[in-house]
Amino acid sequence: MDYRRGVVTGESVWRAIVLYGANSATYKFAFGAALLEVAATGRNHVTLEELAPPYAALLCEALQRQPRQGTAARSRFLDACRAFNTGELDRDTLHRRTVQLGFSNVIDAFPKLGGDQAPLSFYEDERKNSAAPGLVLRDELLELAASVQAQDLGAETAARWRLVETAWATGISDGVLGPSLDYDRDQQALVLQSKQRRQNVTGVVPALSGYQDGRCAYCNELMTQTVGTGPIVEHVLPYKLLTRVWDGPNVDAIWNLVLACWFCNSAKRDRAPHETWMPWLEVRNNDLIESRHPLREVLMAQTGATAAERHEFLKRAYRRATELLPAVWTPPIAGYRA
Ligand SMILES: [Zn+2]
């Protein structure tokens, strides 16, 4: 992804914060979504009283979906959200509690990446400014909220949120449960398969698009939902292998899925990409692993615990695939763009 290659733009820093930053609670997802919502109106100043309703609403909704929204044993703020959900707290009281308790860490923590301040900031903390307390939204955030990618960034945040809460809920992050996020082709979703049921966790498109910076895996063109050229979920080693006598790894899994534009998808058809393109997939899979739970555990289980093992895994799978289906397709950009 761009940020990890040293590209600093509003989009790349935002994605790094949402997709890679530390996760001890899901506040930052709610906070990011609420910020984008306010910034989309073009305002450059917001008070905590104004941010509280959308922020709290997202967390209340999340708690109904999944009771565990943090790693801490207790949170007074989340308790207030729970009390609202059960009808013990009215809306006004929830919003007051949110202003008092809900922002104490997230405003400082959101712009941090690996413990350091991100190279670009989206707001200035003016909570102590008695004349106009609140947050000053910087141009970087306003431009992001107005960009063609804004909708995708919102969807990526929601997808990352579902993945993180699922990791906590299932014990994937603690290694308690074997990682079992399967790809469901009909729903284009990652699903959690347990003994009791099959549960849709999140769509594959929003789960993967941030790691490709919203661009086609093969031609690097920007794909947005609004333009209508994609993204399409694409099997790198063709799905057709599964209809042959295939003794390689399951190609219908996230390690082998990328997002491509309509043009590349229809040009590639049932062929593997030229082998010079394959390092792109290796880098992408390592990026997914760096995003930590639960994709880290899932990818490692599918392709190997170390970078060297994963390199060998891909090489072997590619060799077998092209023995069976020898025709390959050369993407418009061969090899990873450094
Ligand atoms: Zn393309």
PDB file of N, CA, C and O in Angstrom, residues 188-238:
ATOM      1  N   GLN A 188     -19.662 -12.759  -2.221  1.00  0.00           N
ATOM      2  CA  GLN A 188     -18.386 -12.016  -2.289  1.00  0.00           C
ATOM      3  C   GLN A 188     -18.008 -11.513  -0.909  1.00  0.00           C
ATOM      4  O   GLN A 188     -17.690 -10.337  -0.719  1.00  0.00           O
ATOM      5  N   ALA A 189     -18.065 -12.423   0.044  1.00  0.00           N
ATOM      6  CA  ALA A 189     -17.854 -12.024   1.433  1.00  0.00           C
ATOM      7  C   ALA A 189     -16.911 -12.979   2.130  1.00  0.00           C
ATOM      8  O   ALA A 189     -16.704 -14.111   1.690  1.00  0.00           O
ATOM      9  N   LEU A 190     -16.332 -12.491   3.231  1.00  0.00           N
ATOM     10  CA  LEU A 190     -15.580 -13.363   4.115  1.00  0.00           C
ATOM     11  C   LEU A 190     -16.563 -13.875   5.152  1.00  0.00           C
ATOM     12  O   LEU A 190     -17.273 -13.089   5.780  1.00  0.00           O
ATOM     13  N   VAL A 191     -16.614 -15.168   5.317  1.00  0.00           N
ATOM     14  CA  VAL A 191     -17.581 -15.742   6.252  1.00  0.00           C
ATOM     15  C   VAL A 191     -16.851 -16.565   7.308  1.00  0.00           C
ATOM     16  O   VAL A 191     -15.791 -17.131   7.051  1.00  0.00           O
ATOM     17  N   LEU A 192     -17.458 -16.569   8.466  1.00  0.00           N
ATOM     18  CA  LEU A 192     -16.910 -17.315   9.585  1.00  0.00           C
ATOM     19  C   LEU A 192     -17.696 -18.601   9.713  1.00  0.00           C
ATOM     20  O   LEU A 192     -18.911 -18.577   9.885  1.00  0.00           O
ATOM     21  N   GLN A 193     -16.970 -19.691   9.580  1.00  0.00           N
ATOM     22  CA  GLN A 193     -17.644 -20.988   9.636  1.00  0.00           C
ATOM     23  C   GLN A 193     -17.393 -21.610  11.008  1.00  0.00           C
ATOM     24  O   GLN A 193     -16.266 -21.912  11.356  1.00  0.00           O
ATOM     25  N   SER A 194     -18.440 -21.755  11.779  1.00  0.00           N
ATOM     26  CA  SER A 194     -18.287 -22.478  13.042  1.00  0.00           C
ATOM     27  C   SER A 194     -19.198 -23.696  12.984  1.00  0.00           C
ATOM     28  O   SER A 194     -19.929 -23.883  12.023  1.00  0.00           O
ATOM     29  N   LYS A 195     -19.134 -24.511  14.026  1.00  0.00           N
ATOM     30  CA  LYS A 195     -19.961 -25.720  14.050  1.00  0.00           C
ATOM     31  C   LYS A 195     -21.437 -25.363  13.909  1.00  0.00           C
ATOM     32  O   LYS A 195     -22.199 -26.030  13.227  1.00  0.00           O
ATOM     33  N   GLN A 196     -21.811 -24.296  14.588  1.00  0.00           N
ATOM     34  CA  GLN A 196     -23.225 -23.946  14.645  1.00  0.00           C
ATOM     35  C   GLN A 196     -23.725 -23.235  13.392  1.00  0.00           C
ATOM     36  O   GLN A 196     -24.813 -23.489  12.915  1.00  0.00           O
ATOM     37  N   ARG A 197     -22.928 -22.307  12.886  1.00  0.00           N
ATOM     38  CA  ARG A 197     -23.479 -21.491  11.804  1.00  0.00           C
ATOM     39  C   ARG A 197     -22.400 -20.869  10.911  1.00  0.00           C
ATOM     40  O   ARG A 197     -21.209 -20.922  11.209  1.00  0.00           O
ATOM     41  N   ARG A 198     -22.907 -20.297   9.852  1.00  0.00           N
ATOM     42  CA  ARG A 198     -22.057 -19.635   8.876  1.00  0.00           C
ATOM     43  C   ARG A 198     -22.438 -18.157   8.930  1.00  0.00           C
ATOM     44  O   ARG A 198     -23.576 -17.791   8.688  1.00  0.00           O
ATOM     45  N   GLN A 199     -21.455 -17.320   9.262  1.00  0.00           N
ATOM     46  CA  GLN A 199     -21.787 -15.917   9.508  1.00  0.00           C
ATOM     47  C   GLN A 199     -21.002 -15.006   8.561  1.00  0.00           C
ATOM     48  O   GLN A 199     -19.786 -15.107   8.446  1.00  0.00           O
ATOM     49  N   ASN A 200     -21.733 -14.125   7.884  1.00  0.00           N
ATOM     50  CA  ASN A 200     -21.101 -13.172   6.978  1.00  0.00           C
ATOM     51  C   ASN A 200     -20.376 -12.108   7.807  1.00  0.00           C
ATOM     52  O   ASN A 200     -20.993 -11.427   8.619  1.00  0.00           O
ATOM     53  N   VAL A 201     -19.070 -11.974   7.646  1.00  0.00           N
ATOM     54  CA  VAL A 201     -18.313 -10.990   8.432  1.00  0.00           C
ATOM     55  C   VAL A 201     -18.230  -9.657   7.696  1.00  0.00           C
ATOM     56  O   VAL A 201     -18.601  -8.621   8.217  1.00  0.00           O
ATOM     57  N   THR A 202     -17.749  -9.691   6.471  1.00  0.00           N
ATOM     58  CA  THR A 202     -17.668  -8.446   5.697  1.00  0.00           C
ATOM     59  C   THR A 202     -17.465  -8.764   4.222  1.00  0.00           C
ATOM     60  O   THR A 202     -17.018  -9.862   3.873  1.00  0.00           O
ATOM     61  N   GLY A 203     -17.776  -7.811   3.389  1.00  0.00           N
ATOM     62  CA  GLY A 203     -17.555  -7.975   1.955  1.00  0.00           C
ATOM     63  C   GLY A 203     -16.063  -8.009   1.642  1.00  0.00           C
ATOM     64  O   GLY A 203     -15.263  -7.377   2.336  1.00  0.00           O
ATOM     65  N   VAL A 204     -15.690  -8.724   0.613  1.00  0.00           N
ATOM     66  CA  VAL A 204     -14.278  -8.813   0.249  1.00  0.00           C
ATOM     67  C   VAL A 204     -13.783  -7.506  -0.391  1.00  0.00           C
ATOM     68  O   VAL A 204     -12.649  -7.087  -0.171  1.00  0.00           O
ATOM     69  N   VAL A 205     -14.653  -6.837  -1.126  1.00  0.00           N
ATOM     70  CA  VAL A 205     -14.226  -5.591  -1.784  1.00  0.00           C
ATOM     71  C   VAL A 205     -13.775  -4.545  -0.762  1.00  0.00           C
ATOM     72  O   VAL A 205     -12.624  -4.082  -0.817  1.00  0.00           O
ATOM     73  N   PRO A 206     -14.619  -4.169   0.225  1.00  0.00           N
ATOM     74  CA  PRO A 206     -14.129  -3.175   1.192  1.00  0.00           C
ATOM     75  C   PRO A 206     -13.009  -3.709   2.084  1.00  0.00           C
ATOM     76  O   PRO A 206     -12.184  -2.930   2.566  1.00  0.00           O
ATOM     77  N   ALA A 207     -12.952  -5.035   2.281  1.00  0.00           N
ATOM     78  CA  ALA A 207     -11.884  -5.579   3.133  1.00  0.00           C
ATOM     79  C   ALA A 207     -10.526  -5.488   2.444  1.00  0.00           C
ATOM     80  O   ALA A 207      -9.500  -5.361   3.098  1.00  0.00           O
ATOM     81  N   LEU A 208     -10.507  -5.542   1.119  1.00  0.00           N
ATOM     82  CA  LEU A 208      -9.225  -5.544   0.404  1.00  0.00           C
ATOM     83  C   LEU A 208      -8.845  -4.211  -0.232  1.00  0.00           C
ATOM     84  O   LEU A 208      -7.669  -3.956  -0.489  1.00  0.00           O
ATOM     85  N   SER A 209      -9.829  -3.358  -0.516  1.00  0.00           N
ATOM     86  CA  SER A 209      -9.525  -2.214  -1.384  1.00  0.00           C
ATOM     87  C   SER A 209      -8.479  -1.268  -0.791  1.00  0.00           C
ATOM     88  O   SER A 209      -7.645  -0.727  -1.521  1.00  0.00           O
ATOM     89  N   GLY A 210      -8.488  -1.078   0.523  1.00  0.00           N
ATOM     90  CA  GLY A 210      -7.525  -0.162   1.128  1.00  0.00           C
ATOM     91  C   GLY A 210      -6.087  -0.613   0.934  1.00  0.00           C
ATOM     92  O   GLY A 210      -5.174   0.208   0.799  1.00  0.00           O
ATOM     93  N   TYR A 211      -5.875  -1.916   0.908  1.00  0.00           N
ATOM     94  CA  TYR A 211      -4.511  -2.446   0.770  1.00  0.00           C
ATOM     95  C   TYR A 211      -4.004  -2.314  -0.669  1.00  0.00           C
ATOM     96  O   TYR A 211      -2.842  -2.577  -0.945  1.00  0.00           O
ATOM     97  N   GLN A 212      -4.909  -1.961  -1.585  1.00  0.00           N
ATOM     98  CA  GLN A 212      -4.513  -1.682  -2.973  1.00  0.00           C
ATOM     99  C   GLN A 212      -4.681  -0.197  -3.272  1.00  0.00           C
ATOM    100  O   GLN A 212      -4.684   0.205  -4.432  1.00  0.00           O
ATOM    101  N   ASP A 213      -4.927   0.603  -2.228  1.00  0.00           N
ATOM    102  CA  ASP A 213      -5.151   2.040  -2.396  1.00  0.00           C
ATOM    103  C   ASP A 213      -6.277   2.327  -3.380  1.00  0.00           C
ATOM    104  O   ASP A 213      -6.227   3.314  -4.123  1.00  0.00           O
ATOM    105  N   GLY A 214      -7.249   1.435  -3.411  1.00  0.00           N
ATOM    106  CA  GLY A 214      -8.401   1.639  -4.289  1.00  0.00           C
ATOM    107  C   GLY A 214      -8.078   1.480  -5.766  1.00  0.00           C
ATOM    108  O   GLY A 214      -8.850   1.900  -6.618  1.00  0.00           O
ATOM    109  N   ARG A 215      -6.891   0.891  -6.061  1.00  0.00           N
ATOM    110  CA  ARG A 215      -6.493   0.786  -7.474  1.00  0.00           C
ATOM    111  C   ARG A 215      -6.482  -0.668  -7.950  1.00  0.00           C
ATOM    112  O   ARG A 215      -6.322  -1.596  -7.174  1.00  0.00           O
ATOM    113  N   CYS A 216      -6.622  -0.842  -9.255  1.00  0.00           N
ATOM    114  CA  CYS A 216      -6.615  -2.174  -9.860  1.00  0.00           C
ATOM    115  C   CYS A 216      -5.261  -2.854  -9.608  1.00  0.00           C
ATOM    116  O   CYS A 216      -4.211  -2.228  -9.762  1.00  0.00           O
ATOM    117  N   ALA A 217      -5.331  -4.129  -9.246  1.00  0.00           N
ATOM    118  CA  ALA A 217      -4.102  -4.869  -8.947  1.00  0.00           C
ATOM    119  C   ALA A 217      -3.195  -4.997 -10.165  1.00  0.00           C
ATOM    120  O   ALA A 217      -1.990  -5.150 -10.033  1.00  0.00           O
ATOM    121  N   TYR A 218      -3.776  -4.924 -11.353  1.00  0.00           N
ATOM    122  CA  TYR A 218      -2.984  -5.215 -12.556  1.00  0.00           C
ATOM    123  C   TYR A 218      -2.574  -3.979 -13.363  1.00  0.00           C
ATOM    124  O   TYR A 218      -1.529  -3.978 -13.984  1.00  0.00           O
ATOM    125  N   CYS A 219      -3.438  -2.960 -13.390  1.00  0.00           N
ATOM    126  CA  CYS A 219      -3.095  -1.794 -14.224  1.00  0.00           C
ATOM    127  C   CYS A 219      -2.901  -0.522 -13.405  1.00  0.00           C
ATOM    128  O   CYS A 219      -2.531   0.513 -13.953  1.00  0.00           O
ATOM    129  N   ASN A 220      -3.168  -0.599 -12.107  1.00  0.00           N
ATOM    130  CA  ASN A 220      -2.940   0.534 -11.217  1.00  0.00           C
ATOM    131  C   ASN A 220      -3.936   1.677 -11.393  1.00  0.00           C
ATOM    132  O   ASN A 220      -3.771   2.743 -10.807  1.00  0.00           O
ATOM    133  N   GLU A 221      -4.972   1.493 -12.192  1.00  0.00           N
ATOM    134  CA  GLU A 221      -5.979   2.559 -12.355  1.00  0.00           C
ATOM    135  C   GLU A 221      -6.849   2.628 -11.105  1.00  0.00           C
ATOM    136  O   GLU A 221      -7.174   1.609 -10.505  1.00  0.00           O
ATOM    137  N   LEU A 222      -7.231   3.860 -10.764  1.00  0.00           N
ATOM    138  CA  LEU A 222      -8.107   4.048  -9.622  1.00  0.00           C
ATOM    139  C   LEU A 222      -9.483   3.459  -9.928  1.00  0.00           C
ATOM    140  O   LEU A 222     -10.046   3.693 -10.998  1.00  0.00           O
ATOM    141  N   MET A 223      -9.981   2.666  -8.998  1.00  0.00           N
ATOM    142  CA  MET A 223     -11.329   2.120  -9.192  1.00  0.00           C
ATOM    143  C   MET A 223     -12.195   2.700  -8.092  1.00  0.00           C
ATOM    144  O   MET A 223     -11.858   2.612  -6.926  1.00  0.00           O
ATOM    145  N   THR A 224     -13.292   3.289  -8.454  1.00  0.00           N
ATOM    146  CA  THR A 224     -14.219   3.729  -7.415  1.00  0.00           C
ATOM    147  C   THR A 224     -15.583   3.162  -7.738  1.00  0.00           C
ATOM    148  O   THR A 224     -15.893   2.883  -8.897  1.00  0.00           O
ATOM    149  N   GLN A 225     -16.365   3.010  -6.710  1.00  0.00           N
ATOM    150  CA  GLN A 225     -17.705   2.446  -6.887  1.00  0.00           C
ATOM    151  C   GLN A 225     -18.504   3.295  -7.866  1.00  0.00           C
ATOM    152  O   GLN A 225     -19.337   2.798  -8.602  1.00  0.00           O
ATOM    153  N   THR A 226     -18.210   4.602  -7.871  1.00  0.00           N
ATOM    154  CA  THR A 226     -19.021   5.524  -8.660  1.00  0.00           C
ATOM    155  C   THR A 226     -18.715   5.475 -10.151  1.00  0.00           C
ATOM    156  O   THR A 226     -19.574   5.753 -10.971  1.00  0.00           O
ATOM    157  N   VAL A 227     -17.481   5.110 -10.516  1.00  0.00           N
ATOM    158  CA  VAL A 227     -17.091   5.132 -11.933  1.00  0.00           C
ATOM    159  C   VAL A 227     -17.632   3.912 -12.682  1.00  0.00           C
ATOM    160  O   VAL A 227     -17.882   3.962 -13.883  1.00  0.00           O
ATOM    161  N   GLY A 228     -17.805   2.826 -11.960  1.00  0.00           N
ATOM    162  CA  GLY A 228     -18.416   1.653 -12.579  1.00  0.00           C
ATOM    163  C   GLY A 228     -17.467   0.777 -13.359  1.00  0.00           C
ATOM    164  O   GLY A 228     -17.879  -0.034 -14.165  1.00  0.00           O
ATOM    165  N   THR A 229     -16.142   0.923 -13.123  1.00  0.00           N
ATOM    166  CA  THR A 229     -15.179   0.054 -13.813  1.00  0.00           C
ATOM    167  C   THR A 229     -14.695  -1.037 -12.874  1.00  0.00           C
ATOM    168  O   THR A 229     -13.741  -1.733 -13.151  1.00  0.00           O
ATOM    169  N   GLY A 230     -15.316  -1.186 -11.799  1.00  0.00           N
ATOM    170  CA  GLY A 230     -14.892  -2.177 -10.825  1.00  0.00           C
ATOM    171  C   GLY A 230     -15.215  -1.681  -9.445  1.00  0.00           C
ATOM    172  O   GLY A 230     -16.007  -0.764  -9.318  1.00  0.00           O
ATOM    173  N   PRO A 231     -14.630  -2.204  -8.454  1.00  0.00           N
ATOM    174  CA  PRO A 231     -13.702  -3.320  -8.479  1.00  0.00           C
ATOM    175  C   PRO A 231     -14.402  -4.681  -8.576  1.00  0.00           C
ATOM    176  O   PRO A 231     -15.517  -4.829  -8.117  1.00  0.00           O
ATOM    177  N   ILE A 232     -13.689  -5.613  -9.193  1.00  0.00           N
ATOM    178  CA  ILE A 232     -14.191  -6.970  -9.312  1.00  0.00           C
ATOM    179  C   ILE A 232     -13.250  -7.891  -8.532  1.00  0.00           C
ATOM    180  O   ILE A 232     -12.026  -7.743  -8.605  1.00  0.00           O
ATOM    181  N   VAL A 233     -13.839  -8.809  -7.769  1.00  0.00           N
ATOM    182  CA  VAL A 233     -13.015  -9.764  -7.015  1.00  0.00           C
ATOM    183  C   VAL A 233     -12.449 -10.779  -8.008  1.00  0.00           C
ATOM    184  O   VAL A 233     -13.182 -11.403  -8.767  1.00  0.00           O
ATOM    185  N   GLU A 234     -11.136 -10.916  -7.996  1.00  0.00           N
ATOM    186  CA  GLU A 234     -10.421 -11.655  -9.029  1.00  0.00           C
ATOM    187  C   GLU A 234      -9.551 -12.745  -8.401  1.00  0.00           C
ATOM    188  O   GLU A 234      -8.840 -12.496  -7.436  1.00  0.00           O
ATOM    189  N   HIS A 235      -9.618 -13.949  -8.967  1.00  0.00           N
ATOM    190  CA  HIS A 235      -8.712 -15.019  -8.534  1.00  0.00           C
ATOM    191  C   HIS A 235      -7.413 -14.882  -9.325  1.00  0.00           C
ATOM    192  O   HIS A 235      -7.436 -14.956 -10.555  1.00  0.00           O
ATOM    193  N   VAL A 236      -6.304 -14.694  -8.646  1.00  0.00           N
ATOM    194  CA  VAL A 236      -5.016 -14.541  -9.347  1.00  0.00           C
ATOM    195  C   VAL A 236      -4.692 -15.844 -10.078  1.00  0.00           C
ATOM    196  O   VAL A 236      -4.539 -15.868 -11.296  1.00  0.00           O
ATOM    197  N   LEU A 237      -4.578 -16.941  -9.338  1.00  0.00           N
ATOM    198  CA  LEU A 237      -4.471 -18.251  -9.986  1.00  0.00           C
ATOM    199  C   LEU A 237      -5.914 -18.667 -10.257  1.00  0.00           C
ATOM    200  O   LEU A 237      -6.734 -18.670  -9.342  1.00  0.00           O
ATOM    201  N   PRO A 238      -6.231 -18.951 -11.510  1.00  0.00           N
ATOM    202  CA  PRO A 238      -7.638 -19.016 -11.904  1.00  0.00           C
ATOM    203  C   PRO A 238      -8.478 -20.028 -11.141  1.00  0.00           C
ATOM    204  O   PRO A 238      -8.006 -21.124 -10.801  1.00  0.00           O
TER     205      PRO A 238
END
